[in-house]
mmCIF file of C-alpha atoms in Angstrom:
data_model
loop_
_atom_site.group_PDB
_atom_site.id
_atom_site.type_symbol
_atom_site.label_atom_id
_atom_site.label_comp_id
_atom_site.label_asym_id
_atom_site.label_seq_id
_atom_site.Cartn_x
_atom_site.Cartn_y
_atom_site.Cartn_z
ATOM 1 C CA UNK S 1 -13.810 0.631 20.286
ATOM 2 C CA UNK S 2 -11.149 -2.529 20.922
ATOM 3 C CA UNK S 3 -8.061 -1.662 19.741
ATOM 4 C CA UNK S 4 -5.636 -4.055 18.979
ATOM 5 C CA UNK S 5 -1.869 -3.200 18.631
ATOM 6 C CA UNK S 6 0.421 -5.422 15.911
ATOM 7 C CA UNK S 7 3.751 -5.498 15.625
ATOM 8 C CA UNK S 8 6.049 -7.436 13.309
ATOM 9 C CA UNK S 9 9.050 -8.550 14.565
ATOM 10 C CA UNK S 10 12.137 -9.929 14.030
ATOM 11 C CA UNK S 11 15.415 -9.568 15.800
ATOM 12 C CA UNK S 12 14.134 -6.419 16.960
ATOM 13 C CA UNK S 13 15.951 -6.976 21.069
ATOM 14 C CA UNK S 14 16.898 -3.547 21.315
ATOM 15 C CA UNK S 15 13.754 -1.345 20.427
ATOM 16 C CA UNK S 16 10.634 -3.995 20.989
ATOM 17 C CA UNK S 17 10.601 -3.163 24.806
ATOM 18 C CA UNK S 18 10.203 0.568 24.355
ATOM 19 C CA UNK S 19 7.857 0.314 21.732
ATOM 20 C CA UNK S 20 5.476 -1.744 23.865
ATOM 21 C CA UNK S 21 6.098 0.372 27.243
ATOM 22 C CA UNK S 22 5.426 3.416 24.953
ATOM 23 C CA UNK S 23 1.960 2.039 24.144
ATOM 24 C CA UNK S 24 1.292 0.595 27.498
ATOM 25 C CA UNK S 25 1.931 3.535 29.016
ATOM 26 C CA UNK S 26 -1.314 5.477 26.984
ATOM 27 C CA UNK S 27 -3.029 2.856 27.897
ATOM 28 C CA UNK S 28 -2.975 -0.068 24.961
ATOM 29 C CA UNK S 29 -2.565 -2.944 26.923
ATOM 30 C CA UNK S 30 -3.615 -5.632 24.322
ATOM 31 C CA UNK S 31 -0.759 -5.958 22.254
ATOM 32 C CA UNK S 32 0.163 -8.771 19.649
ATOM 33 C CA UNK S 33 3.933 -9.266 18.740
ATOM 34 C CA UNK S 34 3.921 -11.821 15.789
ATOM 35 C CA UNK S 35 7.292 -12.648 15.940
ATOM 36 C CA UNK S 36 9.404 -13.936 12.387
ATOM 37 C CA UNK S 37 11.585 -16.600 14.241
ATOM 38 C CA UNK S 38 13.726 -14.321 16.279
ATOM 39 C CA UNK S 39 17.619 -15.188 16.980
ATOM 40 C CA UNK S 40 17.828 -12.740 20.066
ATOM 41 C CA UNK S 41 15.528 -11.865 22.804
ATOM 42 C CA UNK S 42 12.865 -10.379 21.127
ATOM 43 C CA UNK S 43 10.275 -12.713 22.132
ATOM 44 C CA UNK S 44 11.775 -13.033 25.531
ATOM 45 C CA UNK S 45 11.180 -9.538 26.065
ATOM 46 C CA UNK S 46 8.379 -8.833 24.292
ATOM 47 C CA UNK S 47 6.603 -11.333 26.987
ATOM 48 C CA UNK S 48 8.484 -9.598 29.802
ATOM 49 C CA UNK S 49 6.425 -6.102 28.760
ATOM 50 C CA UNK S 50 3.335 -7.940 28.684
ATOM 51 C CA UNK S 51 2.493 -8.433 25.228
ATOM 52 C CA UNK S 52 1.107 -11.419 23.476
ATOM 53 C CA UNK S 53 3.836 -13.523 21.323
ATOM 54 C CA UNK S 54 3.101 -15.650 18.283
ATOM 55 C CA UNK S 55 5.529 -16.755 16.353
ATOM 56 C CA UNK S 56 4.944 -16.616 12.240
ATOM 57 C CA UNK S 57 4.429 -19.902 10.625
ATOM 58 C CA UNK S 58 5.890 -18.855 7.368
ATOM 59 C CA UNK S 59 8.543 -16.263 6.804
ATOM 60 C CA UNK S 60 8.576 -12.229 5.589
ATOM 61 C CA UNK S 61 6.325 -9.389 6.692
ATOM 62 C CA UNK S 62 3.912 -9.639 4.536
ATOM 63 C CA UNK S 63 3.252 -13.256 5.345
ATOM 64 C CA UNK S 64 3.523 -12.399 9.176
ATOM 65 C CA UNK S 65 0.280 -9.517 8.397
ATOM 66 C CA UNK S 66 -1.728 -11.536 6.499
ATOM 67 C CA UNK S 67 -1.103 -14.511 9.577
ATOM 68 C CA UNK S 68 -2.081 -12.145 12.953
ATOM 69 C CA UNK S 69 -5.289 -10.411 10.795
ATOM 70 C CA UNK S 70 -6.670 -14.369 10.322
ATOM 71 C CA UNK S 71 -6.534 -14.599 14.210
ATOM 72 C CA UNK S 72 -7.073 -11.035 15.152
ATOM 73 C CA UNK S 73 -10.945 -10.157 16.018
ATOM 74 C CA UNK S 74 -10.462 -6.414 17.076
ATOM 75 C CA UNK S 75 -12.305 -3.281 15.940
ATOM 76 C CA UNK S 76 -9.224 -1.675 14.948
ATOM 77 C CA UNK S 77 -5.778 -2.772 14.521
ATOM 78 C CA UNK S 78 -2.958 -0.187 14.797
ATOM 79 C CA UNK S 79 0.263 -1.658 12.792
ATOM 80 C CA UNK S 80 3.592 -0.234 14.047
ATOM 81 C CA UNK S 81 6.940 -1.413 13.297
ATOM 82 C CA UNK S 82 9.658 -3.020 16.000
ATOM 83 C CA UNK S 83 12.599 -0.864 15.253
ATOM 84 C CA UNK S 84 11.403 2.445 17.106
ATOM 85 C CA UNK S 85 11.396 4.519 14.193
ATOM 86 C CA UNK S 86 7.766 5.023 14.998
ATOM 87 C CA UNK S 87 6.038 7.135 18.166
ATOM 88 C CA UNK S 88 3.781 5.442 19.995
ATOM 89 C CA UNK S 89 2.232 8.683 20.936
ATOM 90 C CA UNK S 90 1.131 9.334 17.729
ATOM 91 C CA UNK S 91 -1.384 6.469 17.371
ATOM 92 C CA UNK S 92 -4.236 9.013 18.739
ATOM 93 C CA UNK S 93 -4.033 10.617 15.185
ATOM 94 C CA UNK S 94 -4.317 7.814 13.394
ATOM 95 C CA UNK S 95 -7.549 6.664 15.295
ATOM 96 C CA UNK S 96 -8.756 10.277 15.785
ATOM 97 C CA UNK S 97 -10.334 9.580 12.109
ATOM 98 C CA UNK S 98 -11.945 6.275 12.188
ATOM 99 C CA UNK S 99 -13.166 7.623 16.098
ATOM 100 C CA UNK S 100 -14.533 10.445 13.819
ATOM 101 C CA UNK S 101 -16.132 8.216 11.113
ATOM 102 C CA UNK S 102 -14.276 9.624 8.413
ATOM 103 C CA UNK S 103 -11.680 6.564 7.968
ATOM 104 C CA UNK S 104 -11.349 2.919 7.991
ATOM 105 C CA UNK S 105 -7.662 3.154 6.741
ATOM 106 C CA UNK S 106 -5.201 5.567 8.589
ATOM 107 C CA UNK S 107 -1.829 6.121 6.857
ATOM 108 C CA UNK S 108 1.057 7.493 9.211
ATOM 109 C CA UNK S 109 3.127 9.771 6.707
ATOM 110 C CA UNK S 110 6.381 9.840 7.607
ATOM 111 C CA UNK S 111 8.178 12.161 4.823
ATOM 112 C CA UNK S 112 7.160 15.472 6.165
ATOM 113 C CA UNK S 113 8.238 15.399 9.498
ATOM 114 C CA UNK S 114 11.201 13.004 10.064
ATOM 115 C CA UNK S 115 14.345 13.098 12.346
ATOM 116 C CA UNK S 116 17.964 13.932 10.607
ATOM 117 C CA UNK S 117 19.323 10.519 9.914
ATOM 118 C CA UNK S 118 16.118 8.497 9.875
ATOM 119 C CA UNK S 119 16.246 8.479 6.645
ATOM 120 C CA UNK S 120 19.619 7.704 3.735
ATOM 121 C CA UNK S 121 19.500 10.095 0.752
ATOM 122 C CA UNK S 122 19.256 7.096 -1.053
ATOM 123 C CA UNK S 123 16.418 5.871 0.629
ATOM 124 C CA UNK S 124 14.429 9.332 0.730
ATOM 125 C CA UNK S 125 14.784 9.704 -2.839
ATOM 126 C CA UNK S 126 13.743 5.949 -3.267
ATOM 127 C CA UNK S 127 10.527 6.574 -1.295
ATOM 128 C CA UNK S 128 9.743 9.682 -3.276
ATOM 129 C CA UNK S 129 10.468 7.735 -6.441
ATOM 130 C CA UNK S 130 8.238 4.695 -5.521
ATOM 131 C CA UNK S 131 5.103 7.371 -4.113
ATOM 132 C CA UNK S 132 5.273 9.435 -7.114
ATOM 133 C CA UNK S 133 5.226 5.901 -9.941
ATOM 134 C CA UNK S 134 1.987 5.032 -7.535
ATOM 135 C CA UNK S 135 -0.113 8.374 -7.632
ATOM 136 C CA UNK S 136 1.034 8.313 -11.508
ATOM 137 C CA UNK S 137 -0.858 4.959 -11.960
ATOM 138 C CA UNK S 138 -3.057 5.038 -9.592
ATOM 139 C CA UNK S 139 -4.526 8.096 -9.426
ATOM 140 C CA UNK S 140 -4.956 8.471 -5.799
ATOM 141 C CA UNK S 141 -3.391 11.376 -3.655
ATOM 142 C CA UNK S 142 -1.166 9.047 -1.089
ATOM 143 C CA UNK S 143 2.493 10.494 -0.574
ATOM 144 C CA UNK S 144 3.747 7.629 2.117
ATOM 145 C CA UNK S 145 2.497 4.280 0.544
ATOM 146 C CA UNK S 146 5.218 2.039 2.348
ATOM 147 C CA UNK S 147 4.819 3.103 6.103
ATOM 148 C CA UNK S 148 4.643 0.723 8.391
ATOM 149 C CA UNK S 149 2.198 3.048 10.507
ATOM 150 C CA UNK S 150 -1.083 2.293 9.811
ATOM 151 C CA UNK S 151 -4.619 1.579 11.868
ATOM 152 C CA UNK S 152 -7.458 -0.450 10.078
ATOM 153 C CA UNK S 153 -10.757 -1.278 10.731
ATOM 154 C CA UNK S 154 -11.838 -5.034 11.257
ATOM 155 C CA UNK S 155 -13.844 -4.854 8.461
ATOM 156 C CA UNK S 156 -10.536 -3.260 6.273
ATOM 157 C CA UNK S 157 -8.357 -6.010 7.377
ATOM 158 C CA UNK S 158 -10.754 -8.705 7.043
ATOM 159 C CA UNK S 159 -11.389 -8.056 3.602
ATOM 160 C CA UNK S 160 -8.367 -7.308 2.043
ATOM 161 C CA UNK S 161 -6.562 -10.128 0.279
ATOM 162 C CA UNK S 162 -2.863 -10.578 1.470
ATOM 163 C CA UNK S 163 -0.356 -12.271 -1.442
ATOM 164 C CA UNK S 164 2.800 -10.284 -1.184
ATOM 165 C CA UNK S 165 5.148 -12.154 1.647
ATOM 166 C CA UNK S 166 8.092 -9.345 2.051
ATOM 167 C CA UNK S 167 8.478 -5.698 2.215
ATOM 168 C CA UNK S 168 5.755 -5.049 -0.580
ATOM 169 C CA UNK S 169 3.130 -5.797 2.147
ATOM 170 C CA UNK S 170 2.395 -2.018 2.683
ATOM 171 C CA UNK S 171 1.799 -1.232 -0.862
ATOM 172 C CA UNK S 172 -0.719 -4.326 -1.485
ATOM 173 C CA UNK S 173 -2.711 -2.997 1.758
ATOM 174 C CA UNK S 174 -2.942 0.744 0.499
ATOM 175 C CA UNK S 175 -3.922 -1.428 -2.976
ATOM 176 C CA UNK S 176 -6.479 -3.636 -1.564
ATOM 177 C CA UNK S 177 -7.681 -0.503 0.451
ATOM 178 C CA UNK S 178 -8.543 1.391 -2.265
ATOM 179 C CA UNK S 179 -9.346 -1.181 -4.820
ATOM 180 C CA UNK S 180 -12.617 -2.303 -2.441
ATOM 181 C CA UNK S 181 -13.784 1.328 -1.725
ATOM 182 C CA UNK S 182 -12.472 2.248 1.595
ATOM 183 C CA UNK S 183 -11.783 5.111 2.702
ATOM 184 C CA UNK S 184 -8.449 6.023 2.971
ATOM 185 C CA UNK S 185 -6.448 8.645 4.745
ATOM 186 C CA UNK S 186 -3.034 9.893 6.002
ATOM 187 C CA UNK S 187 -1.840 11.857 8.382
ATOM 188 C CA UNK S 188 1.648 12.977 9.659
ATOM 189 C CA UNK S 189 3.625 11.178 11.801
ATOM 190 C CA UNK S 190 7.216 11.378 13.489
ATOM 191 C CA UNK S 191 9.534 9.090 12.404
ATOM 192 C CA UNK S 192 13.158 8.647 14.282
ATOM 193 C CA UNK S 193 16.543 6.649 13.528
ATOM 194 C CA UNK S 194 15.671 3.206 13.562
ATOM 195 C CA UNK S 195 17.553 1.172 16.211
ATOM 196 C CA UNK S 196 19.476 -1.436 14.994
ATOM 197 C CA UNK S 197 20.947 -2.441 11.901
ATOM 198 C CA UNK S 198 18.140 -1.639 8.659
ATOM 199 C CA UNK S 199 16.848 -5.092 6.854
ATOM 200 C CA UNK S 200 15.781 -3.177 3.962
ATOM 201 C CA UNK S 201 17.965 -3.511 0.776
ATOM 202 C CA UNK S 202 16.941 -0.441 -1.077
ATOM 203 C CA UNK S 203 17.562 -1.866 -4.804
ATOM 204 C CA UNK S 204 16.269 -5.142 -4.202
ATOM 205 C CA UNK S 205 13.459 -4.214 -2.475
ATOM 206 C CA UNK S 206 12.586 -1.130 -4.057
ATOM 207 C CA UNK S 207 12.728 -3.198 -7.718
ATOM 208 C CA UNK S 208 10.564 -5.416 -5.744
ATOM 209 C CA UNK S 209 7.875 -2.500 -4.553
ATOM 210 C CA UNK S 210 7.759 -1.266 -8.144
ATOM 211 C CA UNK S 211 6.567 -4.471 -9.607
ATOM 212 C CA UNK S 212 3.831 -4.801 -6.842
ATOM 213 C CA UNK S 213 2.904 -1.219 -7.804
ATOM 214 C CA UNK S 214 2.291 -2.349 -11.089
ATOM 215 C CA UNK S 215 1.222 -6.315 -10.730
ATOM 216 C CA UNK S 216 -1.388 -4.971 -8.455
ATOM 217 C CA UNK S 217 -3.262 -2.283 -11.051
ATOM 218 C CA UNK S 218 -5.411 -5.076 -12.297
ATOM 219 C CA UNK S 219 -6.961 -5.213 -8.694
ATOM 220 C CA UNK S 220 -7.412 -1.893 -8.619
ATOM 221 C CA UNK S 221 -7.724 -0.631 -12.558
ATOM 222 C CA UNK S 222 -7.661 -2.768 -14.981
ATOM 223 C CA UNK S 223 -8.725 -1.158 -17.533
ATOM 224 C CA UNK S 224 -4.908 0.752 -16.899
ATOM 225 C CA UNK S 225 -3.086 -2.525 -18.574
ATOM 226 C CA UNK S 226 -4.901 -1.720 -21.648
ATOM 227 C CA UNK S 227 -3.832 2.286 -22.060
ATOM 228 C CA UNK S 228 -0.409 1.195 -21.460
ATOM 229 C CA UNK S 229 -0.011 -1.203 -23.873
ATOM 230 C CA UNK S 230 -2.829 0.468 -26.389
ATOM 231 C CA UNK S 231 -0.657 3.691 -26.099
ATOM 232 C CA UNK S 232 2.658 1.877 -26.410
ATOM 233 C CA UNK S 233 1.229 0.148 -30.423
ATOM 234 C CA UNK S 234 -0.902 3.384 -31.087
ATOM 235 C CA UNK S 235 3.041 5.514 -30.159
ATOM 236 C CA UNK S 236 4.681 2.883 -32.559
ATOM 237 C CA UNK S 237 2.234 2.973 -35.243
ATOM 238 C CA UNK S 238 2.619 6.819 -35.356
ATOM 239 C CA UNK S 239 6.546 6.594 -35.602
ATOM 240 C CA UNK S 240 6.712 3.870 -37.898
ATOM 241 C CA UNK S 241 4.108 6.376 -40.514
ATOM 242 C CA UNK S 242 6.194 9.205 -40.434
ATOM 243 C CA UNK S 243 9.101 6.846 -41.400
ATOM 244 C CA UNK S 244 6.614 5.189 -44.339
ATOM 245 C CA UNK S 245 5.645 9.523 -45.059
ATOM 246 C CA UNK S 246 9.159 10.299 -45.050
ATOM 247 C CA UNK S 247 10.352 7.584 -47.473
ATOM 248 C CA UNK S 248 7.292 8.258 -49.545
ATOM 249 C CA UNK S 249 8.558 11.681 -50.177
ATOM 250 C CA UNK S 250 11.960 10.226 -51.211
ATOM 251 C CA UNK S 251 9.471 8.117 -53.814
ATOM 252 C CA UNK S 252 9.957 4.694 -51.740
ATOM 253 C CA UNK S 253 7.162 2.512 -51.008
ATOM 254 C CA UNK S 254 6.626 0.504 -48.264
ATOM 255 C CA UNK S 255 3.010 -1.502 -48.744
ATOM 256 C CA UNK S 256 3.818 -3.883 -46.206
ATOM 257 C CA UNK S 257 4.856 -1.366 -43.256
ATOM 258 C CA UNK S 258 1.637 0.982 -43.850
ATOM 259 C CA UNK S 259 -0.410 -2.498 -43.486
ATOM 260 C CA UNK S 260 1.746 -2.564 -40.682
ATOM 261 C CA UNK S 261 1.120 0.608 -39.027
ATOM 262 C CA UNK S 262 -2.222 0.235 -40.008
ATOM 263 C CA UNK S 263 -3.114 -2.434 -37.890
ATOM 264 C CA UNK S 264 -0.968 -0.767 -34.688
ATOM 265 C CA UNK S 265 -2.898 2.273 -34.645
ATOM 266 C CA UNK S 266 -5.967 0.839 -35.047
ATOM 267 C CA UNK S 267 -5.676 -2.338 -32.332
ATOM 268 C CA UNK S 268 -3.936 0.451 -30.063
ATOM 269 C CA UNK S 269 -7.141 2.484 -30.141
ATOM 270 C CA UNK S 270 -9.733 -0.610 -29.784
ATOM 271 C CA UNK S 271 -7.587 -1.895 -26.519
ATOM 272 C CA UNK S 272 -7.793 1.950 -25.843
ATOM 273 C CA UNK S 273 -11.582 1.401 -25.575
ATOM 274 C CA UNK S 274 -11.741 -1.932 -23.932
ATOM 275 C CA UNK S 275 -9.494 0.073 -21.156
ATOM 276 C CA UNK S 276 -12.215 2.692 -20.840
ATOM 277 C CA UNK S 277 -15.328 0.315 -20.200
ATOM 278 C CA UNK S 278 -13.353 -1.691 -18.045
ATOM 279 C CA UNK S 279 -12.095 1.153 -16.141
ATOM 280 C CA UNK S 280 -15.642 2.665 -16.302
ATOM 281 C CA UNK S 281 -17.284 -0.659 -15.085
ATOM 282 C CA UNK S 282 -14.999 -1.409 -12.226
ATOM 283 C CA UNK S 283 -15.197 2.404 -10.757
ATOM 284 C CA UNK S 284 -18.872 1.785 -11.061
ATOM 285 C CA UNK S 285 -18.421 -1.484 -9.078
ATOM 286 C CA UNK S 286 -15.963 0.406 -6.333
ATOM 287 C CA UNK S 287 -18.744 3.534 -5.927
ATOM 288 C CA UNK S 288 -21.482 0.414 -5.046
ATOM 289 C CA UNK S 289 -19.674 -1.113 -2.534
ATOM 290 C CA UNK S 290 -18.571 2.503 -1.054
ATOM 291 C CA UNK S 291 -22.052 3.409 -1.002
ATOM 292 C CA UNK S 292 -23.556 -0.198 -0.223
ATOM 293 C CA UNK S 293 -20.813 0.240 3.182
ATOM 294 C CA UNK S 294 -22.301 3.921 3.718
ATOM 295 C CA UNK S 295 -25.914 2.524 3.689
ATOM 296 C CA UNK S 296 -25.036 -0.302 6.208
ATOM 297 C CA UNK S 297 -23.147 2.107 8.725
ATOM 298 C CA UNK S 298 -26.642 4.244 8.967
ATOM 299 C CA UNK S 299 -28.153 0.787 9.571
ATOM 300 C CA UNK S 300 -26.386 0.270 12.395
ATOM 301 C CA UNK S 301 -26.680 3.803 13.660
ATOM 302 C CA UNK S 302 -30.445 3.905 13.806
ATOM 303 C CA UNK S 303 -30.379 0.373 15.405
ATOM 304 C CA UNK S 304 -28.540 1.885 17.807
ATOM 305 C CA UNK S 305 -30.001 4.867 18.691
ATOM 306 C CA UNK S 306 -33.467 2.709 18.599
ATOM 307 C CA UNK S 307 -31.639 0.793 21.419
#
């Protein structure tokens, strides 16, 4: 299995040499530092530790991903961030799983086991915020949706579609994961005081992560834009009849709020139903890809063992 090693980088001179000695050392020697036009000596001494320097066309993460997975070819690409916050050592358990067969998308969790200080309270708190808004609309059991830890199978990263160009890159991957019927997984990981000065602004950013969370639903479940705003007129309708039953007690009518209400509790409860069949139809189209992938990795391993 090739195994390709990314990392991000930009203005990273004080951690990018240890992160690619730490790899080097257990072995990794291909390495790919796609660089976000550097001030400092990150690319200097990136090259210096022997790893393979492009510099992004564009600017942000996200847009620095979605460029080194066009040129990348590998099996697997393990995804690590420049700032040393990460162990190298831990990449074995995030390939032990695809290795296994079990995997083709290998989340590093950092929140259970994380050094004092890696973390702000404000930042924890944000991350436990962001994690909890995703498995509320999403459904899926994933508690560390923004590390920067990840390995993916070629044919993970050369399906999903990239869009986001900043810090939301993370989320739209675990998205795009799920939303074409990968399998997904995470595991703990490490995760130290980063070195360096942080280029994450927690409101911005995190305001920014929260509307990915929910722009992305309509790749994932659609049908989840119509409960919300099917339960918001049905939730509206309701309180604006008891007002129209409570004034009709007090002998006022109001013929033109019950028409009113009428109409929001019933179009609530048809967009209600158009959210069901959609959801229904695109979980049926996710479980046919799933098991269309399934059938094609059996393929291959009777070809193989017929070789």
């Amino acid at each position: 299995m090739k195994v390709r090693i990314l990392i991000p980088a930009l203005n990273e001179e004080e951690s990018i040499g240890d992160v690619i000695d730490g790899f080097r050392k257990l072995g990794y020697d291909n390495i790919l530092v796609i660089d976000g036009h550097s001030t400092d000596r990150t690319r200097e001494i990136a090259r210096e530790k022997g790893a393979e320097v492009v510099v992004q066309s564009g600017k942000g993460k996200g847009q620095a991903v979605r460029e080194a997975f066009e040129i990348l070819d590998d099996d697997v690409v393990v995804m690590i961030d420049a700032d040393g916050t990460y162990m190298p050592e831990d990449v074995e358990l995030l390939l032990e799983p695809i290795r296994r067969g079990v995997a083709d998308h290998v989340v590093g969790n950092r929140l259970v086991n994380f050094e004092k200080g890696a973390f702000t309270r404000l930042n924890l708190l944000g991350n436990r915020i962001i994690n909890f808004i995703f498995r509320f609309f999403y459904g899926v059991d994933l508690h560390d949706i923004l590390s920067g830890y990840r390995a993916l199978t070629k044919e993970v990263y050369k399906t999903v579609e990239l869009q986001k160009s900043g810090f939301e890159v993370e989320t739209e991957l675990t998205v795009e994961t799920i939303a074409n019927g990968f399998r997904m997984l995470e595991v703990p990981v490490r995760y130290r005081r980063r070195a360096g000065r942080t280029k994450l602004r927690p409101f911005s950013d995190g305001y920014r992560i929260i509307s990915t969370i929910y722009s992305l639903l309509g790749r994932y479940s659609p049908g989840r834009y119509f409960y919300l705003l099917g339960t918001i007129m049905v939730a509206l309708g309701f309180v604006g009849g008891l007002y129209v039953v409570y004034e009709w007690f007090r002998r006022v009518s109001h013929f033109l709020l019950v028409n009113l209400v009428t109409m929001l509790i019933v179009s609530g409860l048809l967009i209600i139903a158009v959210g069901l069949l959609s959801d229904s139809l695109f979980r049926i189209n996710v479980q046919l890809k799933r098991e269309l992938r399934e059938i094609r990795r059996r393929l291959e391993e009777i070809e193989r063992k017929g070789d």
